[in-house]
PDB file of C-alpha atoms in Angstrom:
ATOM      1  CA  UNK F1055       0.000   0.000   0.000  1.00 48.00           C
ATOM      2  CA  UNK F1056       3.418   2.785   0.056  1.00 56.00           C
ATOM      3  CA  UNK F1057       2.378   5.125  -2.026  1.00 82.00           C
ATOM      4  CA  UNK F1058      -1.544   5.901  -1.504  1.00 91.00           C
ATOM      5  CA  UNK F1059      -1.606   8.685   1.390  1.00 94.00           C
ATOM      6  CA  UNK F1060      -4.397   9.034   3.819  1.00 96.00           C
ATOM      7  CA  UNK F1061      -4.490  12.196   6.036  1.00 96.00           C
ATOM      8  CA  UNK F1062      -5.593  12.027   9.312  1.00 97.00           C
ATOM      9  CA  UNK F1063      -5.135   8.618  10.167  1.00 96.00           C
ATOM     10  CA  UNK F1064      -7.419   9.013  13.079  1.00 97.00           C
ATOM     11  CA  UNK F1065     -10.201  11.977  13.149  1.00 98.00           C
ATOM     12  CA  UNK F1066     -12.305  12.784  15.875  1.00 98.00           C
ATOM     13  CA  UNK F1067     -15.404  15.680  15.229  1.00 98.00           C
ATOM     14  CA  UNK F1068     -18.495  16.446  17.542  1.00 98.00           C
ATOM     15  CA  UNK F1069     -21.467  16.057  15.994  1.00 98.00           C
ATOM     16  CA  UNK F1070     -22.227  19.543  13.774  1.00 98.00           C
ATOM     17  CA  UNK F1071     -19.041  19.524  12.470  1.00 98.00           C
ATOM     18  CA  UNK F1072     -16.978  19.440   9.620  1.00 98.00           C
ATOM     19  CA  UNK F1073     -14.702  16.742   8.656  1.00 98.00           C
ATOM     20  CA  UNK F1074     -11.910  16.993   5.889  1.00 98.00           C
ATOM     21  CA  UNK F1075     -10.382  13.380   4.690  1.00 98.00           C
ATOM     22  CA  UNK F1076      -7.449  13.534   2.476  1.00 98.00           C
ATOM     23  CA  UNK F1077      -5.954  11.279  -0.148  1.00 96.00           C
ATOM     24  CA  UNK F1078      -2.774  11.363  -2.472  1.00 94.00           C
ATOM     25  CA  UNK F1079      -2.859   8.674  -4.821  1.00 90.00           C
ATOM     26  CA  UNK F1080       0.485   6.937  -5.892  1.00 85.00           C
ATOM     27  CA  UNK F1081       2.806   9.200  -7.725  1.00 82.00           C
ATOM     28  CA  UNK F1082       1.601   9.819 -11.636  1.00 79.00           C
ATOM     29  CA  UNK F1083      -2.047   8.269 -10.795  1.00 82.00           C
ATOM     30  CA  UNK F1084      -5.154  10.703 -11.508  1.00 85.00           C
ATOM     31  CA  UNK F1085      -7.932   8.365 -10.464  1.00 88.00           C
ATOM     32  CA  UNK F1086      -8.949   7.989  -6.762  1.00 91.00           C
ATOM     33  CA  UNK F1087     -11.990   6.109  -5.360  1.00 92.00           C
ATOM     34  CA  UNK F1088     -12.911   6.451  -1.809  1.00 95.00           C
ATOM     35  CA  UNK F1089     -15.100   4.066   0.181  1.00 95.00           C
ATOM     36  CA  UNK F1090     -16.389   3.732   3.600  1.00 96.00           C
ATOM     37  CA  UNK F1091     -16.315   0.755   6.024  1.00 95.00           C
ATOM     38  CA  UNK F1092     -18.600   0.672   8.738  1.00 92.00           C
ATOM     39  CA  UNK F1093     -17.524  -1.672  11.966  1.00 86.00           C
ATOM     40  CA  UNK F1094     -17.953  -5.448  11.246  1.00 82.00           C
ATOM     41  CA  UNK F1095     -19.141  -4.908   7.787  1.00 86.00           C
ATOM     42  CA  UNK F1096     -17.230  -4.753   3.805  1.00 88.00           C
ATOM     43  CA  UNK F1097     -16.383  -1.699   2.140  1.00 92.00           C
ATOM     44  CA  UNK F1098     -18.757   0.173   0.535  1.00 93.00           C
ATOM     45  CA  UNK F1099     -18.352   2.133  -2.324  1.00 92.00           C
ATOM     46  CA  UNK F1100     -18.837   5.754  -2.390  1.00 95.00           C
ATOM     47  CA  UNK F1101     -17.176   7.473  -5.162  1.00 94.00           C
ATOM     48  CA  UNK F1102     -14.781   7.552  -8.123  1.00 91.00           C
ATOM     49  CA  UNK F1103     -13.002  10.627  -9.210  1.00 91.00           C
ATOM     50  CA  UNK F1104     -10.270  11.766 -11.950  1.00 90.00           C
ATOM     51  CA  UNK F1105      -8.386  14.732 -11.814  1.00 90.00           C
ATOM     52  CA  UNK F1106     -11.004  17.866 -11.721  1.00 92.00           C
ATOM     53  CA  UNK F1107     -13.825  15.176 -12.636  1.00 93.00           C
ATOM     54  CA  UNK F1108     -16.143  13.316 -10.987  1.00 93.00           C
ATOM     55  CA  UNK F1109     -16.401   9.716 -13.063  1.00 90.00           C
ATOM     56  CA  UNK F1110     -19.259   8.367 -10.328  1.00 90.00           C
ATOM     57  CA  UNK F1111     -20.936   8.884  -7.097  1.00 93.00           C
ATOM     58  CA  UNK F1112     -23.517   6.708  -7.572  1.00 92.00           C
ATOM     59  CA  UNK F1113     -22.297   5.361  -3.659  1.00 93.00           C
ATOM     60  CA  UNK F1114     -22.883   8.705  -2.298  1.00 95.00           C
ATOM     61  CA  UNK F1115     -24.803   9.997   0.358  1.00 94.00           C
ATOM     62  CA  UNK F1116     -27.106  12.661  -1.319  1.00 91.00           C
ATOM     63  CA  UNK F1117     -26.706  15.237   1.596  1.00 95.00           C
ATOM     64  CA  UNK F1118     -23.736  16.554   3.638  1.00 98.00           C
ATOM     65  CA  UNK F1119     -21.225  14.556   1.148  1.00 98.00           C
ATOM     66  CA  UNK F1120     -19.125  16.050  -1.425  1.00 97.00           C
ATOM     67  CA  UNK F1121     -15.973  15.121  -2.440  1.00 97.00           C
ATOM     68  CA  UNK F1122     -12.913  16.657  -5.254  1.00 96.00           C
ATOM     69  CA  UNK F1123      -9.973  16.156  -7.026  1.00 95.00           C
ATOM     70  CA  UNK F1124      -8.362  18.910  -7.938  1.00 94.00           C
ATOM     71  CA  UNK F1125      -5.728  19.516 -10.680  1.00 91.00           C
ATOM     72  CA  UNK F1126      -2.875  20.087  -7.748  1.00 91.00           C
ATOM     73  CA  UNK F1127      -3.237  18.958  -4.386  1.00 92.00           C
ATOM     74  CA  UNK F1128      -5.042  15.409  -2.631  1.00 95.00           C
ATOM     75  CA  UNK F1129      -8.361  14.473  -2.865  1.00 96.00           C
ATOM     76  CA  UNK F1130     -10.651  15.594  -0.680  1.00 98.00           C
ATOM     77  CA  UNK F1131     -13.884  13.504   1.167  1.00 98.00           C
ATOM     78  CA  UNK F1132     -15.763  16.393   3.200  1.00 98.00           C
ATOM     79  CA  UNK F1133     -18.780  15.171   5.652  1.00 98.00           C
ATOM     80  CA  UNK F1134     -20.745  18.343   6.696  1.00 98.00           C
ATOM     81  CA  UNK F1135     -22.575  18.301   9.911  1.00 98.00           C
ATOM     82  CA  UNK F1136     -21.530  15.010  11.076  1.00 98.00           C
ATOM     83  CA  UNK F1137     -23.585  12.898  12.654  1.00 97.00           C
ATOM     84  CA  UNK F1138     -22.523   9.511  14.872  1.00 96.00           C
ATOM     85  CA  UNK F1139     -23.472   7.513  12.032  1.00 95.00           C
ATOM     86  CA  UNK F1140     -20.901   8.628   9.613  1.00 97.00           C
ATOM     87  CA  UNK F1141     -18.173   7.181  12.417  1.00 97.00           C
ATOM     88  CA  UNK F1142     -16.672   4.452   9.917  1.00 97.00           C
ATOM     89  CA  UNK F1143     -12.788   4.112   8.377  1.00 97.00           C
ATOM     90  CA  UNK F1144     -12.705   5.877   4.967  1.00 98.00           C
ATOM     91  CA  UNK F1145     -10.513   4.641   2.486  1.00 96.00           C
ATOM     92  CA  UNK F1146      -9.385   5.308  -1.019  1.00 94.00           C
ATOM     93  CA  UNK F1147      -7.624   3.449  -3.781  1.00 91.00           C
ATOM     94  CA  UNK F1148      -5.307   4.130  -6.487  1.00 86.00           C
ATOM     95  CA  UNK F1149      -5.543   2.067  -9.472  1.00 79.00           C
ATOM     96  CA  UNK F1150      -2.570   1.834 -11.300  1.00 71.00           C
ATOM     97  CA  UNK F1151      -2.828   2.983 -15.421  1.00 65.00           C
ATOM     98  CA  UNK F1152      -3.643   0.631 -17.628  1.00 59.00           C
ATOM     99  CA  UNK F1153      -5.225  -1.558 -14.539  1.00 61.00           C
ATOM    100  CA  UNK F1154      -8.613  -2.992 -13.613  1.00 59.00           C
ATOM    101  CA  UNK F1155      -8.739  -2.918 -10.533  1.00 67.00           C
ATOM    102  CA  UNK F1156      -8.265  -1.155  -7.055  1.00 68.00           C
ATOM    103  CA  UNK F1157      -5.344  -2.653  -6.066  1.00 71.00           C
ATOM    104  CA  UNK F1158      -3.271  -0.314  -4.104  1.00 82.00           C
ATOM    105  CA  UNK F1159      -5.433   1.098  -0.909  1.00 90.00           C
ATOM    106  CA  UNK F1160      -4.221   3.867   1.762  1.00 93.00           C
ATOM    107  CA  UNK F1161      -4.282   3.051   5.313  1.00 94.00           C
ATOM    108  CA  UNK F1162      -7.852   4.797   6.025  1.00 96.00           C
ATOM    109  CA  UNK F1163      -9.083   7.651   8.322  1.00 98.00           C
ATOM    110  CA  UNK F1164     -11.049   6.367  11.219  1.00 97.00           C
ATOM    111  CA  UNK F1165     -13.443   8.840  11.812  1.00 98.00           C
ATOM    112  CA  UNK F1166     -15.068   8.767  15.279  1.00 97.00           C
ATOM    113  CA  UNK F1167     -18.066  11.158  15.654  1.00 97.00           C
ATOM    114  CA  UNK F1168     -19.013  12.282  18.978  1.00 97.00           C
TER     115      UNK F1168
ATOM    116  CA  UNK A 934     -28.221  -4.070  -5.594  1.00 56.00           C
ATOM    117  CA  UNK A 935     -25.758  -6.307  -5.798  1.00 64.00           C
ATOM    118  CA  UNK A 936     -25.104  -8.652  -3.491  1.00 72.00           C
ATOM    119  CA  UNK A 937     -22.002 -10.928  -2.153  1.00 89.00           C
ATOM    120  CA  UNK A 938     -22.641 -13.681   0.286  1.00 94.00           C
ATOM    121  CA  UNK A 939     -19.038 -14.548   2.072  1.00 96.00           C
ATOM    122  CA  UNK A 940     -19.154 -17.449   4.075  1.00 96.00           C
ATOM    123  CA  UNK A 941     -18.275 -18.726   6.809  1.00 97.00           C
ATOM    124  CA  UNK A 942     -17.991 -15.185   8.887  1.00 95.00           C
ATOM    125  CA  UNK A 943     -15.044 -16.006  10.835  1.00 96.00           C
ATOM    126  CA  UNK A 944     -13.214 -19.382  11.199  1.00 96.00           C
ATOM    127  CA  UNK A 945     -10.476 -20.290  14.466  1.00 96.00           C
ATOM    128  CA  UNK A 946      -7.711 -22.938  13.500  1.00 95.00           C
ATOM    129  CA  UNK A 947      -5.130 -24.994  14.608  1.00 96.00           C
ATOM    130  CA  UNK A 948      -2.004 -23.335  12.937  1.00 97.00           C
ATOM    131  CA  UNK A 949      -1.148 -25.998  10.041  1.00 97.00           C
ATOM    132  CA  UNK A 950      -4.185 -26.711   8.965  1.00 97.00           C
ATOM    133  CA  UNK A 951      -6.016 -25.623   5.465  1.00 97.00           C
ATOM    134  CA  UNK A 952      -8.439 -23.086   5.322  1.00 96.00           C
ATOM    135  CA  UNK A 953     -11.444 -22.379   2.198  1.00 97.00           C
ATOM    136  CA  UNK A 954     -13.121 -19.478   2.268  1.00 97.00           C
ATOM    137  CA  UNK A 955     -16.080 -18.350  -0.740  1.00 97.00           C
ATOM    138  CA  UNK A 956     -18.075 -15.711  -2.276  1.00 97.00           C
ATOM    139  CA  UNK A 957     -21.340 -16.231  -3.898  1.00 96.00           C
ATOM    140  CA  UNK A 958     -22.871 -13.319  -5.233  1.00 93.00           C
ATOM    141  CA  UNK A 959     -26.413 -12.124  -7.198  1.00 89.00           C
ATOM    142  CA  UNK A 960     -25.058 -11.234 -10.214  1.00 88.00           C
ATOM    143  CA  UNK A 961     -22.550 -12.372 -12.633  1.00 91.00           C
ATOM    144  CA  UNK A 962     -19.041 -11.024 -12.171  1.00 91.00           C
ATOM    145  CA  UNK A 963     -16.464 -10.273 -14.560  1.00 90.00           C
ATOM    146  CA  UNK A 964     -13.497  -9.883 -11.764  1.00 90.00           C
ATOM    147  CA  UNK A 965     -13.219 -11.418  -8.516  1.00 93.00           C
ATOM    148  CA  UNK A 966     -10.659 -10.172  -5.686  1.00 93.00           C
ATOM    149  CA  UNK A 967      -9.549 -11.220  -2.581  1.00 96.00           C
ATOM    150  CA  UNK A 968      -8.359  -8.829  -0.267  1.00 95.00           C
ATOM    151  CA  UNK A 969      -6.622  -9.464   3.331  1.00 97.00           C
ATOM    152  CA  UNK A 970      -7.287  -6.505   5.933  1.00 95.00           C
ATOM    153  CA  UNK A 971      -5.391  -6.540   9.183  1.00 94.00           C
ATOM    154  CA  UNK A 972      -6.146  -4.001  11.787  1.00 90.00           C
ATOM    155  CA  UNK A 973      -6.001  -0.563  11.544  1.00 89.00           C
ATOM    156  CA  UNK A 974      -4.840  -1.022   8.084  1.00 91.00           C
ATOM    157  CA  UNK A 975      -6.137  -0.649   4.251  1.00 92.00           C
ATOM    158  CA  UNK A 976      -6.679  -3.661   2.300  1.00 93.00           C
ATOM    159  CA  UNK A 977      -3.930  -5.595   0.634  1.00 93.00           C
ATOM    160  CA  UNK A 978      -5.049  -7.340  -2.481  1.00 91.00           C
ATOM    161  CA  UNK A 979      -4.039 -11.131  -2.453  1.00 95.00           C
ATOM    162  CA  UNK A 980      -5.236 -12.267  -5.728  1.00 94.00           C
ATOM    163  CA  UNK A 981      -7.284 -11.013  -8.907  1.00 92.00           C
ATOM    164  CA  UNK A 982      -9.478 -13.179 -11.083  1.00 93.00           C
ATOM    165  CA  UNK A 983     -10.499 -11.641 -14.483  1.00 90.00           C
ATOM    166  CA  UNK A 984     -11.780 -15.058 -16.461  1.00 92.00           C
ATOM    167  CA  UNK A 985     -13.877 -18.171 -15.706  1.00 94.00           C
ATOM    168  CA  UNK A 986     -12.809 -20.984 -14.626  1.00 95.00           C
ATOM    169  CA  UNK A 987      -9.647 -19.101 -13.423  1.00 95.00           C
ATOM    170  CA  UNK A 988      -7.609 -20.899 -11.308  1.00 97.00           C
ATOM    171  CA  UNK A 989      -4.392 -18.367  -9.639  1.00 96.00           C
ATOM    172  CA  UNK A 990      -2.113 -19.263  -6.796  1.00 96.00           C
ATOM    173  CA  UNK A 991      -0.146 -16.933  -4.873  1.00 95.00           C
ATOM    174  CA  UNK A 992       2.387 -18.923  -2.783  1.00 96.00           C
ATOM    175  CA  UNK A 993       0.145 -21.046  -0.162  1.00 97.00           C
ATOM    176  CA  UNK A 994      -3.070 -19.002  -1.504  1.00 98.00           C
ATOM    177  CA  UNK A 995      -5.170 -20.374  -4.481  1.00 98.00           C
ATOM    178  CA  UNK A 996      -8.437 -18.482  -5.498  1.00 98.00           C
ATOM    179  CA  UNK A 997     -10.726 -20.012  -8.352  1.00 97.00           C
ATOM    180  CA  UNK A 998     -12.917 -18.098 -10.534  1.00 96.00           C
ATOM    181  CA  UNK A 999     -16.570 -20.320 -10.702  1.00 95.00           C
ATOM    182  CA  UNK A1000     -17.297 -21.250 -14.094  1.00 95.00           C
ATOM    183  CA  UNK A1001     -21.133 -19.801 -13.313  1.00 93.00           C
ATOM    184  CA  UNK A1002     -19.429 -16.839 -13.072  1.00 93.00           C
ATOM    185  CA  UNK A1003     -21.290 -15.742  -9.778  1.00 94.00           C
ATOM    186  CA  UNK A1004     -18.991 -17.524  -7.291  1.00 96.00           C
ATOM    187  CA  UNK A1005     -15.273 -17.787  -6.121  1.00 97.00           C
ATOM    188  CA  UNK A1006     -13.205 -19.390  -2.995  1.00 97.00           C
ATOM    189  CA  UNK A1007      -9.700 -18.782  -1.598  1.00 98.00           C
ATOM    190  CA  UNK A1008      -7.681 -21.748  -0.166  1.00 98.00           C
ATOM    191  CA  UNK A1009      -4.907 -21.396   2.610  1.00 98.00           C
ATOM    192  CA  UNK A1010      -2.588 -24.196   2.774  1.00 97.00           C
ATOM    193  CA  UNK A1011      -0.704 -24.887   5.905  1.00 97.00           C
ATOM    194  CA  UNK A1012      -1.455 -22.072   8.061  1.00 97.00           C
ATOM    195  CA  UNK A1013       0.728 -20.278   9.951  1.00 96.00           C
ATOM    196  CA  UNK A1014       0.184 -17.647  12.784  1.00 95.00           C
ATOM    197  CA  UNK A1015       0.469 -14.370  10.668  1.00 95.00           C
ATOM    198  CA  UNK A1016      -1.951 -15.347   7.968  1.00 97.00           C
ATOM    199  CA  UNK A1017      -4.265 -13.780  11.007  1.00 97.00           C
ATOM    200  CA  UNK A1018      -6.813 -10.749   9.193  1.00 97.00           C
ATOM    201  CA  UNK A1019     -10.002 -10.427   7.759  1.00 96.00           C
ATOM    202  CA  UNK A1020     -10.076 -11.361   4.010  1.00 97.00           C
ATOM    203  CA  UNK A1021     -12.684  -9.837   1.839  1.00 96.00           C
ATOM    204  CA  UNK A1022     -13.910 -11.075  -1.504  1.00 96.00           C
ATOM    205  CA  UNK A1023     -14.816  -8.335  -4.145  1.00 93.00           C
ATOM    206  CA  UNK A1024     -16.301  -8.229  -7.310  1.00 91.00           C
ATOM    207  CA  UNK A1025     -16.990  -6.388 -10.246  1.00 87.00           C
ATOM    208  CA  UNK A1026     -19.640  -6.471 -13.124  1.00 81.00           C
ATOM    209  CA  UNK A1027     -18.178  -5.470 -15.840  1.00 75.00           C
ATOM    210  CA  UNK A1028     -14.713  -4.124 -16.774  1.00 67.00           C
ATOM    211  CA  UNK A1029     -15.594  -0.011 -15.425  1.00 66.00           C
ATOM    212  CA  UNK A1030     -17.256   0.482 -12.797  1.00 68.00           C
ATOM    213  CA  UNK A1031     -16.567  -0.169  -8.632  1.00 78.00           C
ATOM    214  CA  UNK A1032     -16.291  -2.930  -6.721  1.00 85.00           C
ATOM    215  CA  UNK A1033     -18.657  -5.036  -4.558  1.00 90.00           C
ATOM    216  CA  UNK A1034     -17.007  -6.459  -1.346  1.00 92.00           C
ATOM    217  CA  UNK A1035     -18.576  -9.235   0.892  1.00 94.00           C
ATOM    218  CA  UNK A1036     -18.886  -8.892   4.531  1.00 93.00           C
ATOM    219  CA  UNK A1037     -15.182 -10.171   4.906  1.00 95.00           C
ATOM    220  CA  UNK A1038     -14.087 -13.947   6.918  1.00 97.00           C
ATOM    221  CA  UNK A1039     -11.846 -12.999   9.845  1.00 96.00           C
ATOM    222  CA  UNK A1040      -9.502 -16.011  11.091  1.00 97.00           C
ATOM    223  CA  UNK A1041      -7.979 -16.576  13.680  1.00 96.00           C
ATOM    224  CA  UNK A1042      -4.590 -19.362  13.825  1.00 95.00           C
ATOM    225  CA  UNK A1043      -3.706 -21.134  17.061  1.00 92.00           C
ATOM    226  CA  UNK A1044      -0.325 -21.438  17.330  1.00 88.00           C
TER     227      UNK A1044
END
């Protein structure tokens, strides 16, 4: 997994508030998906994004969720008003070019809502 | 939606002993992955299936793509204390498009 970077590793946000999840894919790759994994349970997927495009976020919440990938910089997963039940481990994936699959995942943020 | 049956949910083993693990899903599946997640970690892909009938091996791992298309297992041969973790099985319909994952099998190796 060197390579995919996940900022904060651990999160913690009152309910109300604002959380931020970042993710640099591996060095040259412009696709990202993100997905969340609630305790006990798969990962679910939420969103897939290219560089300044959103390919599908079919997986998305429809409120409070929103999430870019801008030309410079990470990509960014932002929760508005948090609630408890968005407390899960986000992760994204890089796929490498050329490659069908997700193969190379960061180490998560585990968001705790409180 | 989609769904992917993993079975059994979590298995505890005497270390040296063989483990099968499968995923049954809904739908037909044009890729089939299996993933090992330890904790507080992402998951690490093990082996990818892209045809039927696929048969792959990765050291003491083997993972079989069903001919029906809608199923695959993963084998562990002679287990040994850090093959610990949760493995997931994913899949994906068609060649875009993201993944599915099952509920994940978490074992557990007595040394």
């Amino acid at each position: 997994n060197a390579g995919v970077m996940q900022n904060p590793r651990h999160l913690v946000r009152r309910r109300g508030q604002e959380a931020r999840l970042r993710c640099s894919p591996m060095k040259g790759h412009s696709h990202v998906y993100w997905y969340r994994q609630l305790p006990e349970e798969g990962l679910k997927f939420m969103v897939y994004l290219q560089k300044e495009n959103i390919i599908d976020e079919s997986g998305m919440p429809k409120e409070r969720f929103s999430a870019e990938f801008p030309k410079e910089g990470p990509s960014i997963l932002r929760i508005q008003q948090v609630v408890r039940g968005d407390s899960a481990a986000y992760f994204c994936a890089s796929p490498p070019q050329g490659a069908r699959t997700e193969a190379f995942f960061g180490q998560g943020t585990r968001l705790t809502v409180v | 939606g989609q769904q992917l049956n993993q079975s059994p949910q979590s298995m505890f083993i005497q270390e040296g002993e063989d483990v099968s693990m499968n995923c049954t899903s809904s739908s037909i599946f044009n890729t089939w992955l299996w993933y090992k997640q330890e904790p507080g970690e992402g998951p690490v892909l093990l082996i990818a299936l892209y045809k039927a009938g696929e048969l792959t091996s990765n050291g003491r791992l083997t993972a079989q793509f069903g001919i029906t298309r809608k199923d695959s297992f993963l084998n562990i041969s002679a287990s040994i204390p850090s093959d610990v973790g949760i493995y997931f099985c994913a899949g994906r319909e068609g060649s875009q498009g993201n993944l599915i994952f099952g509920k994940g099998t978490k074992l557990s190796v007595k040394p």
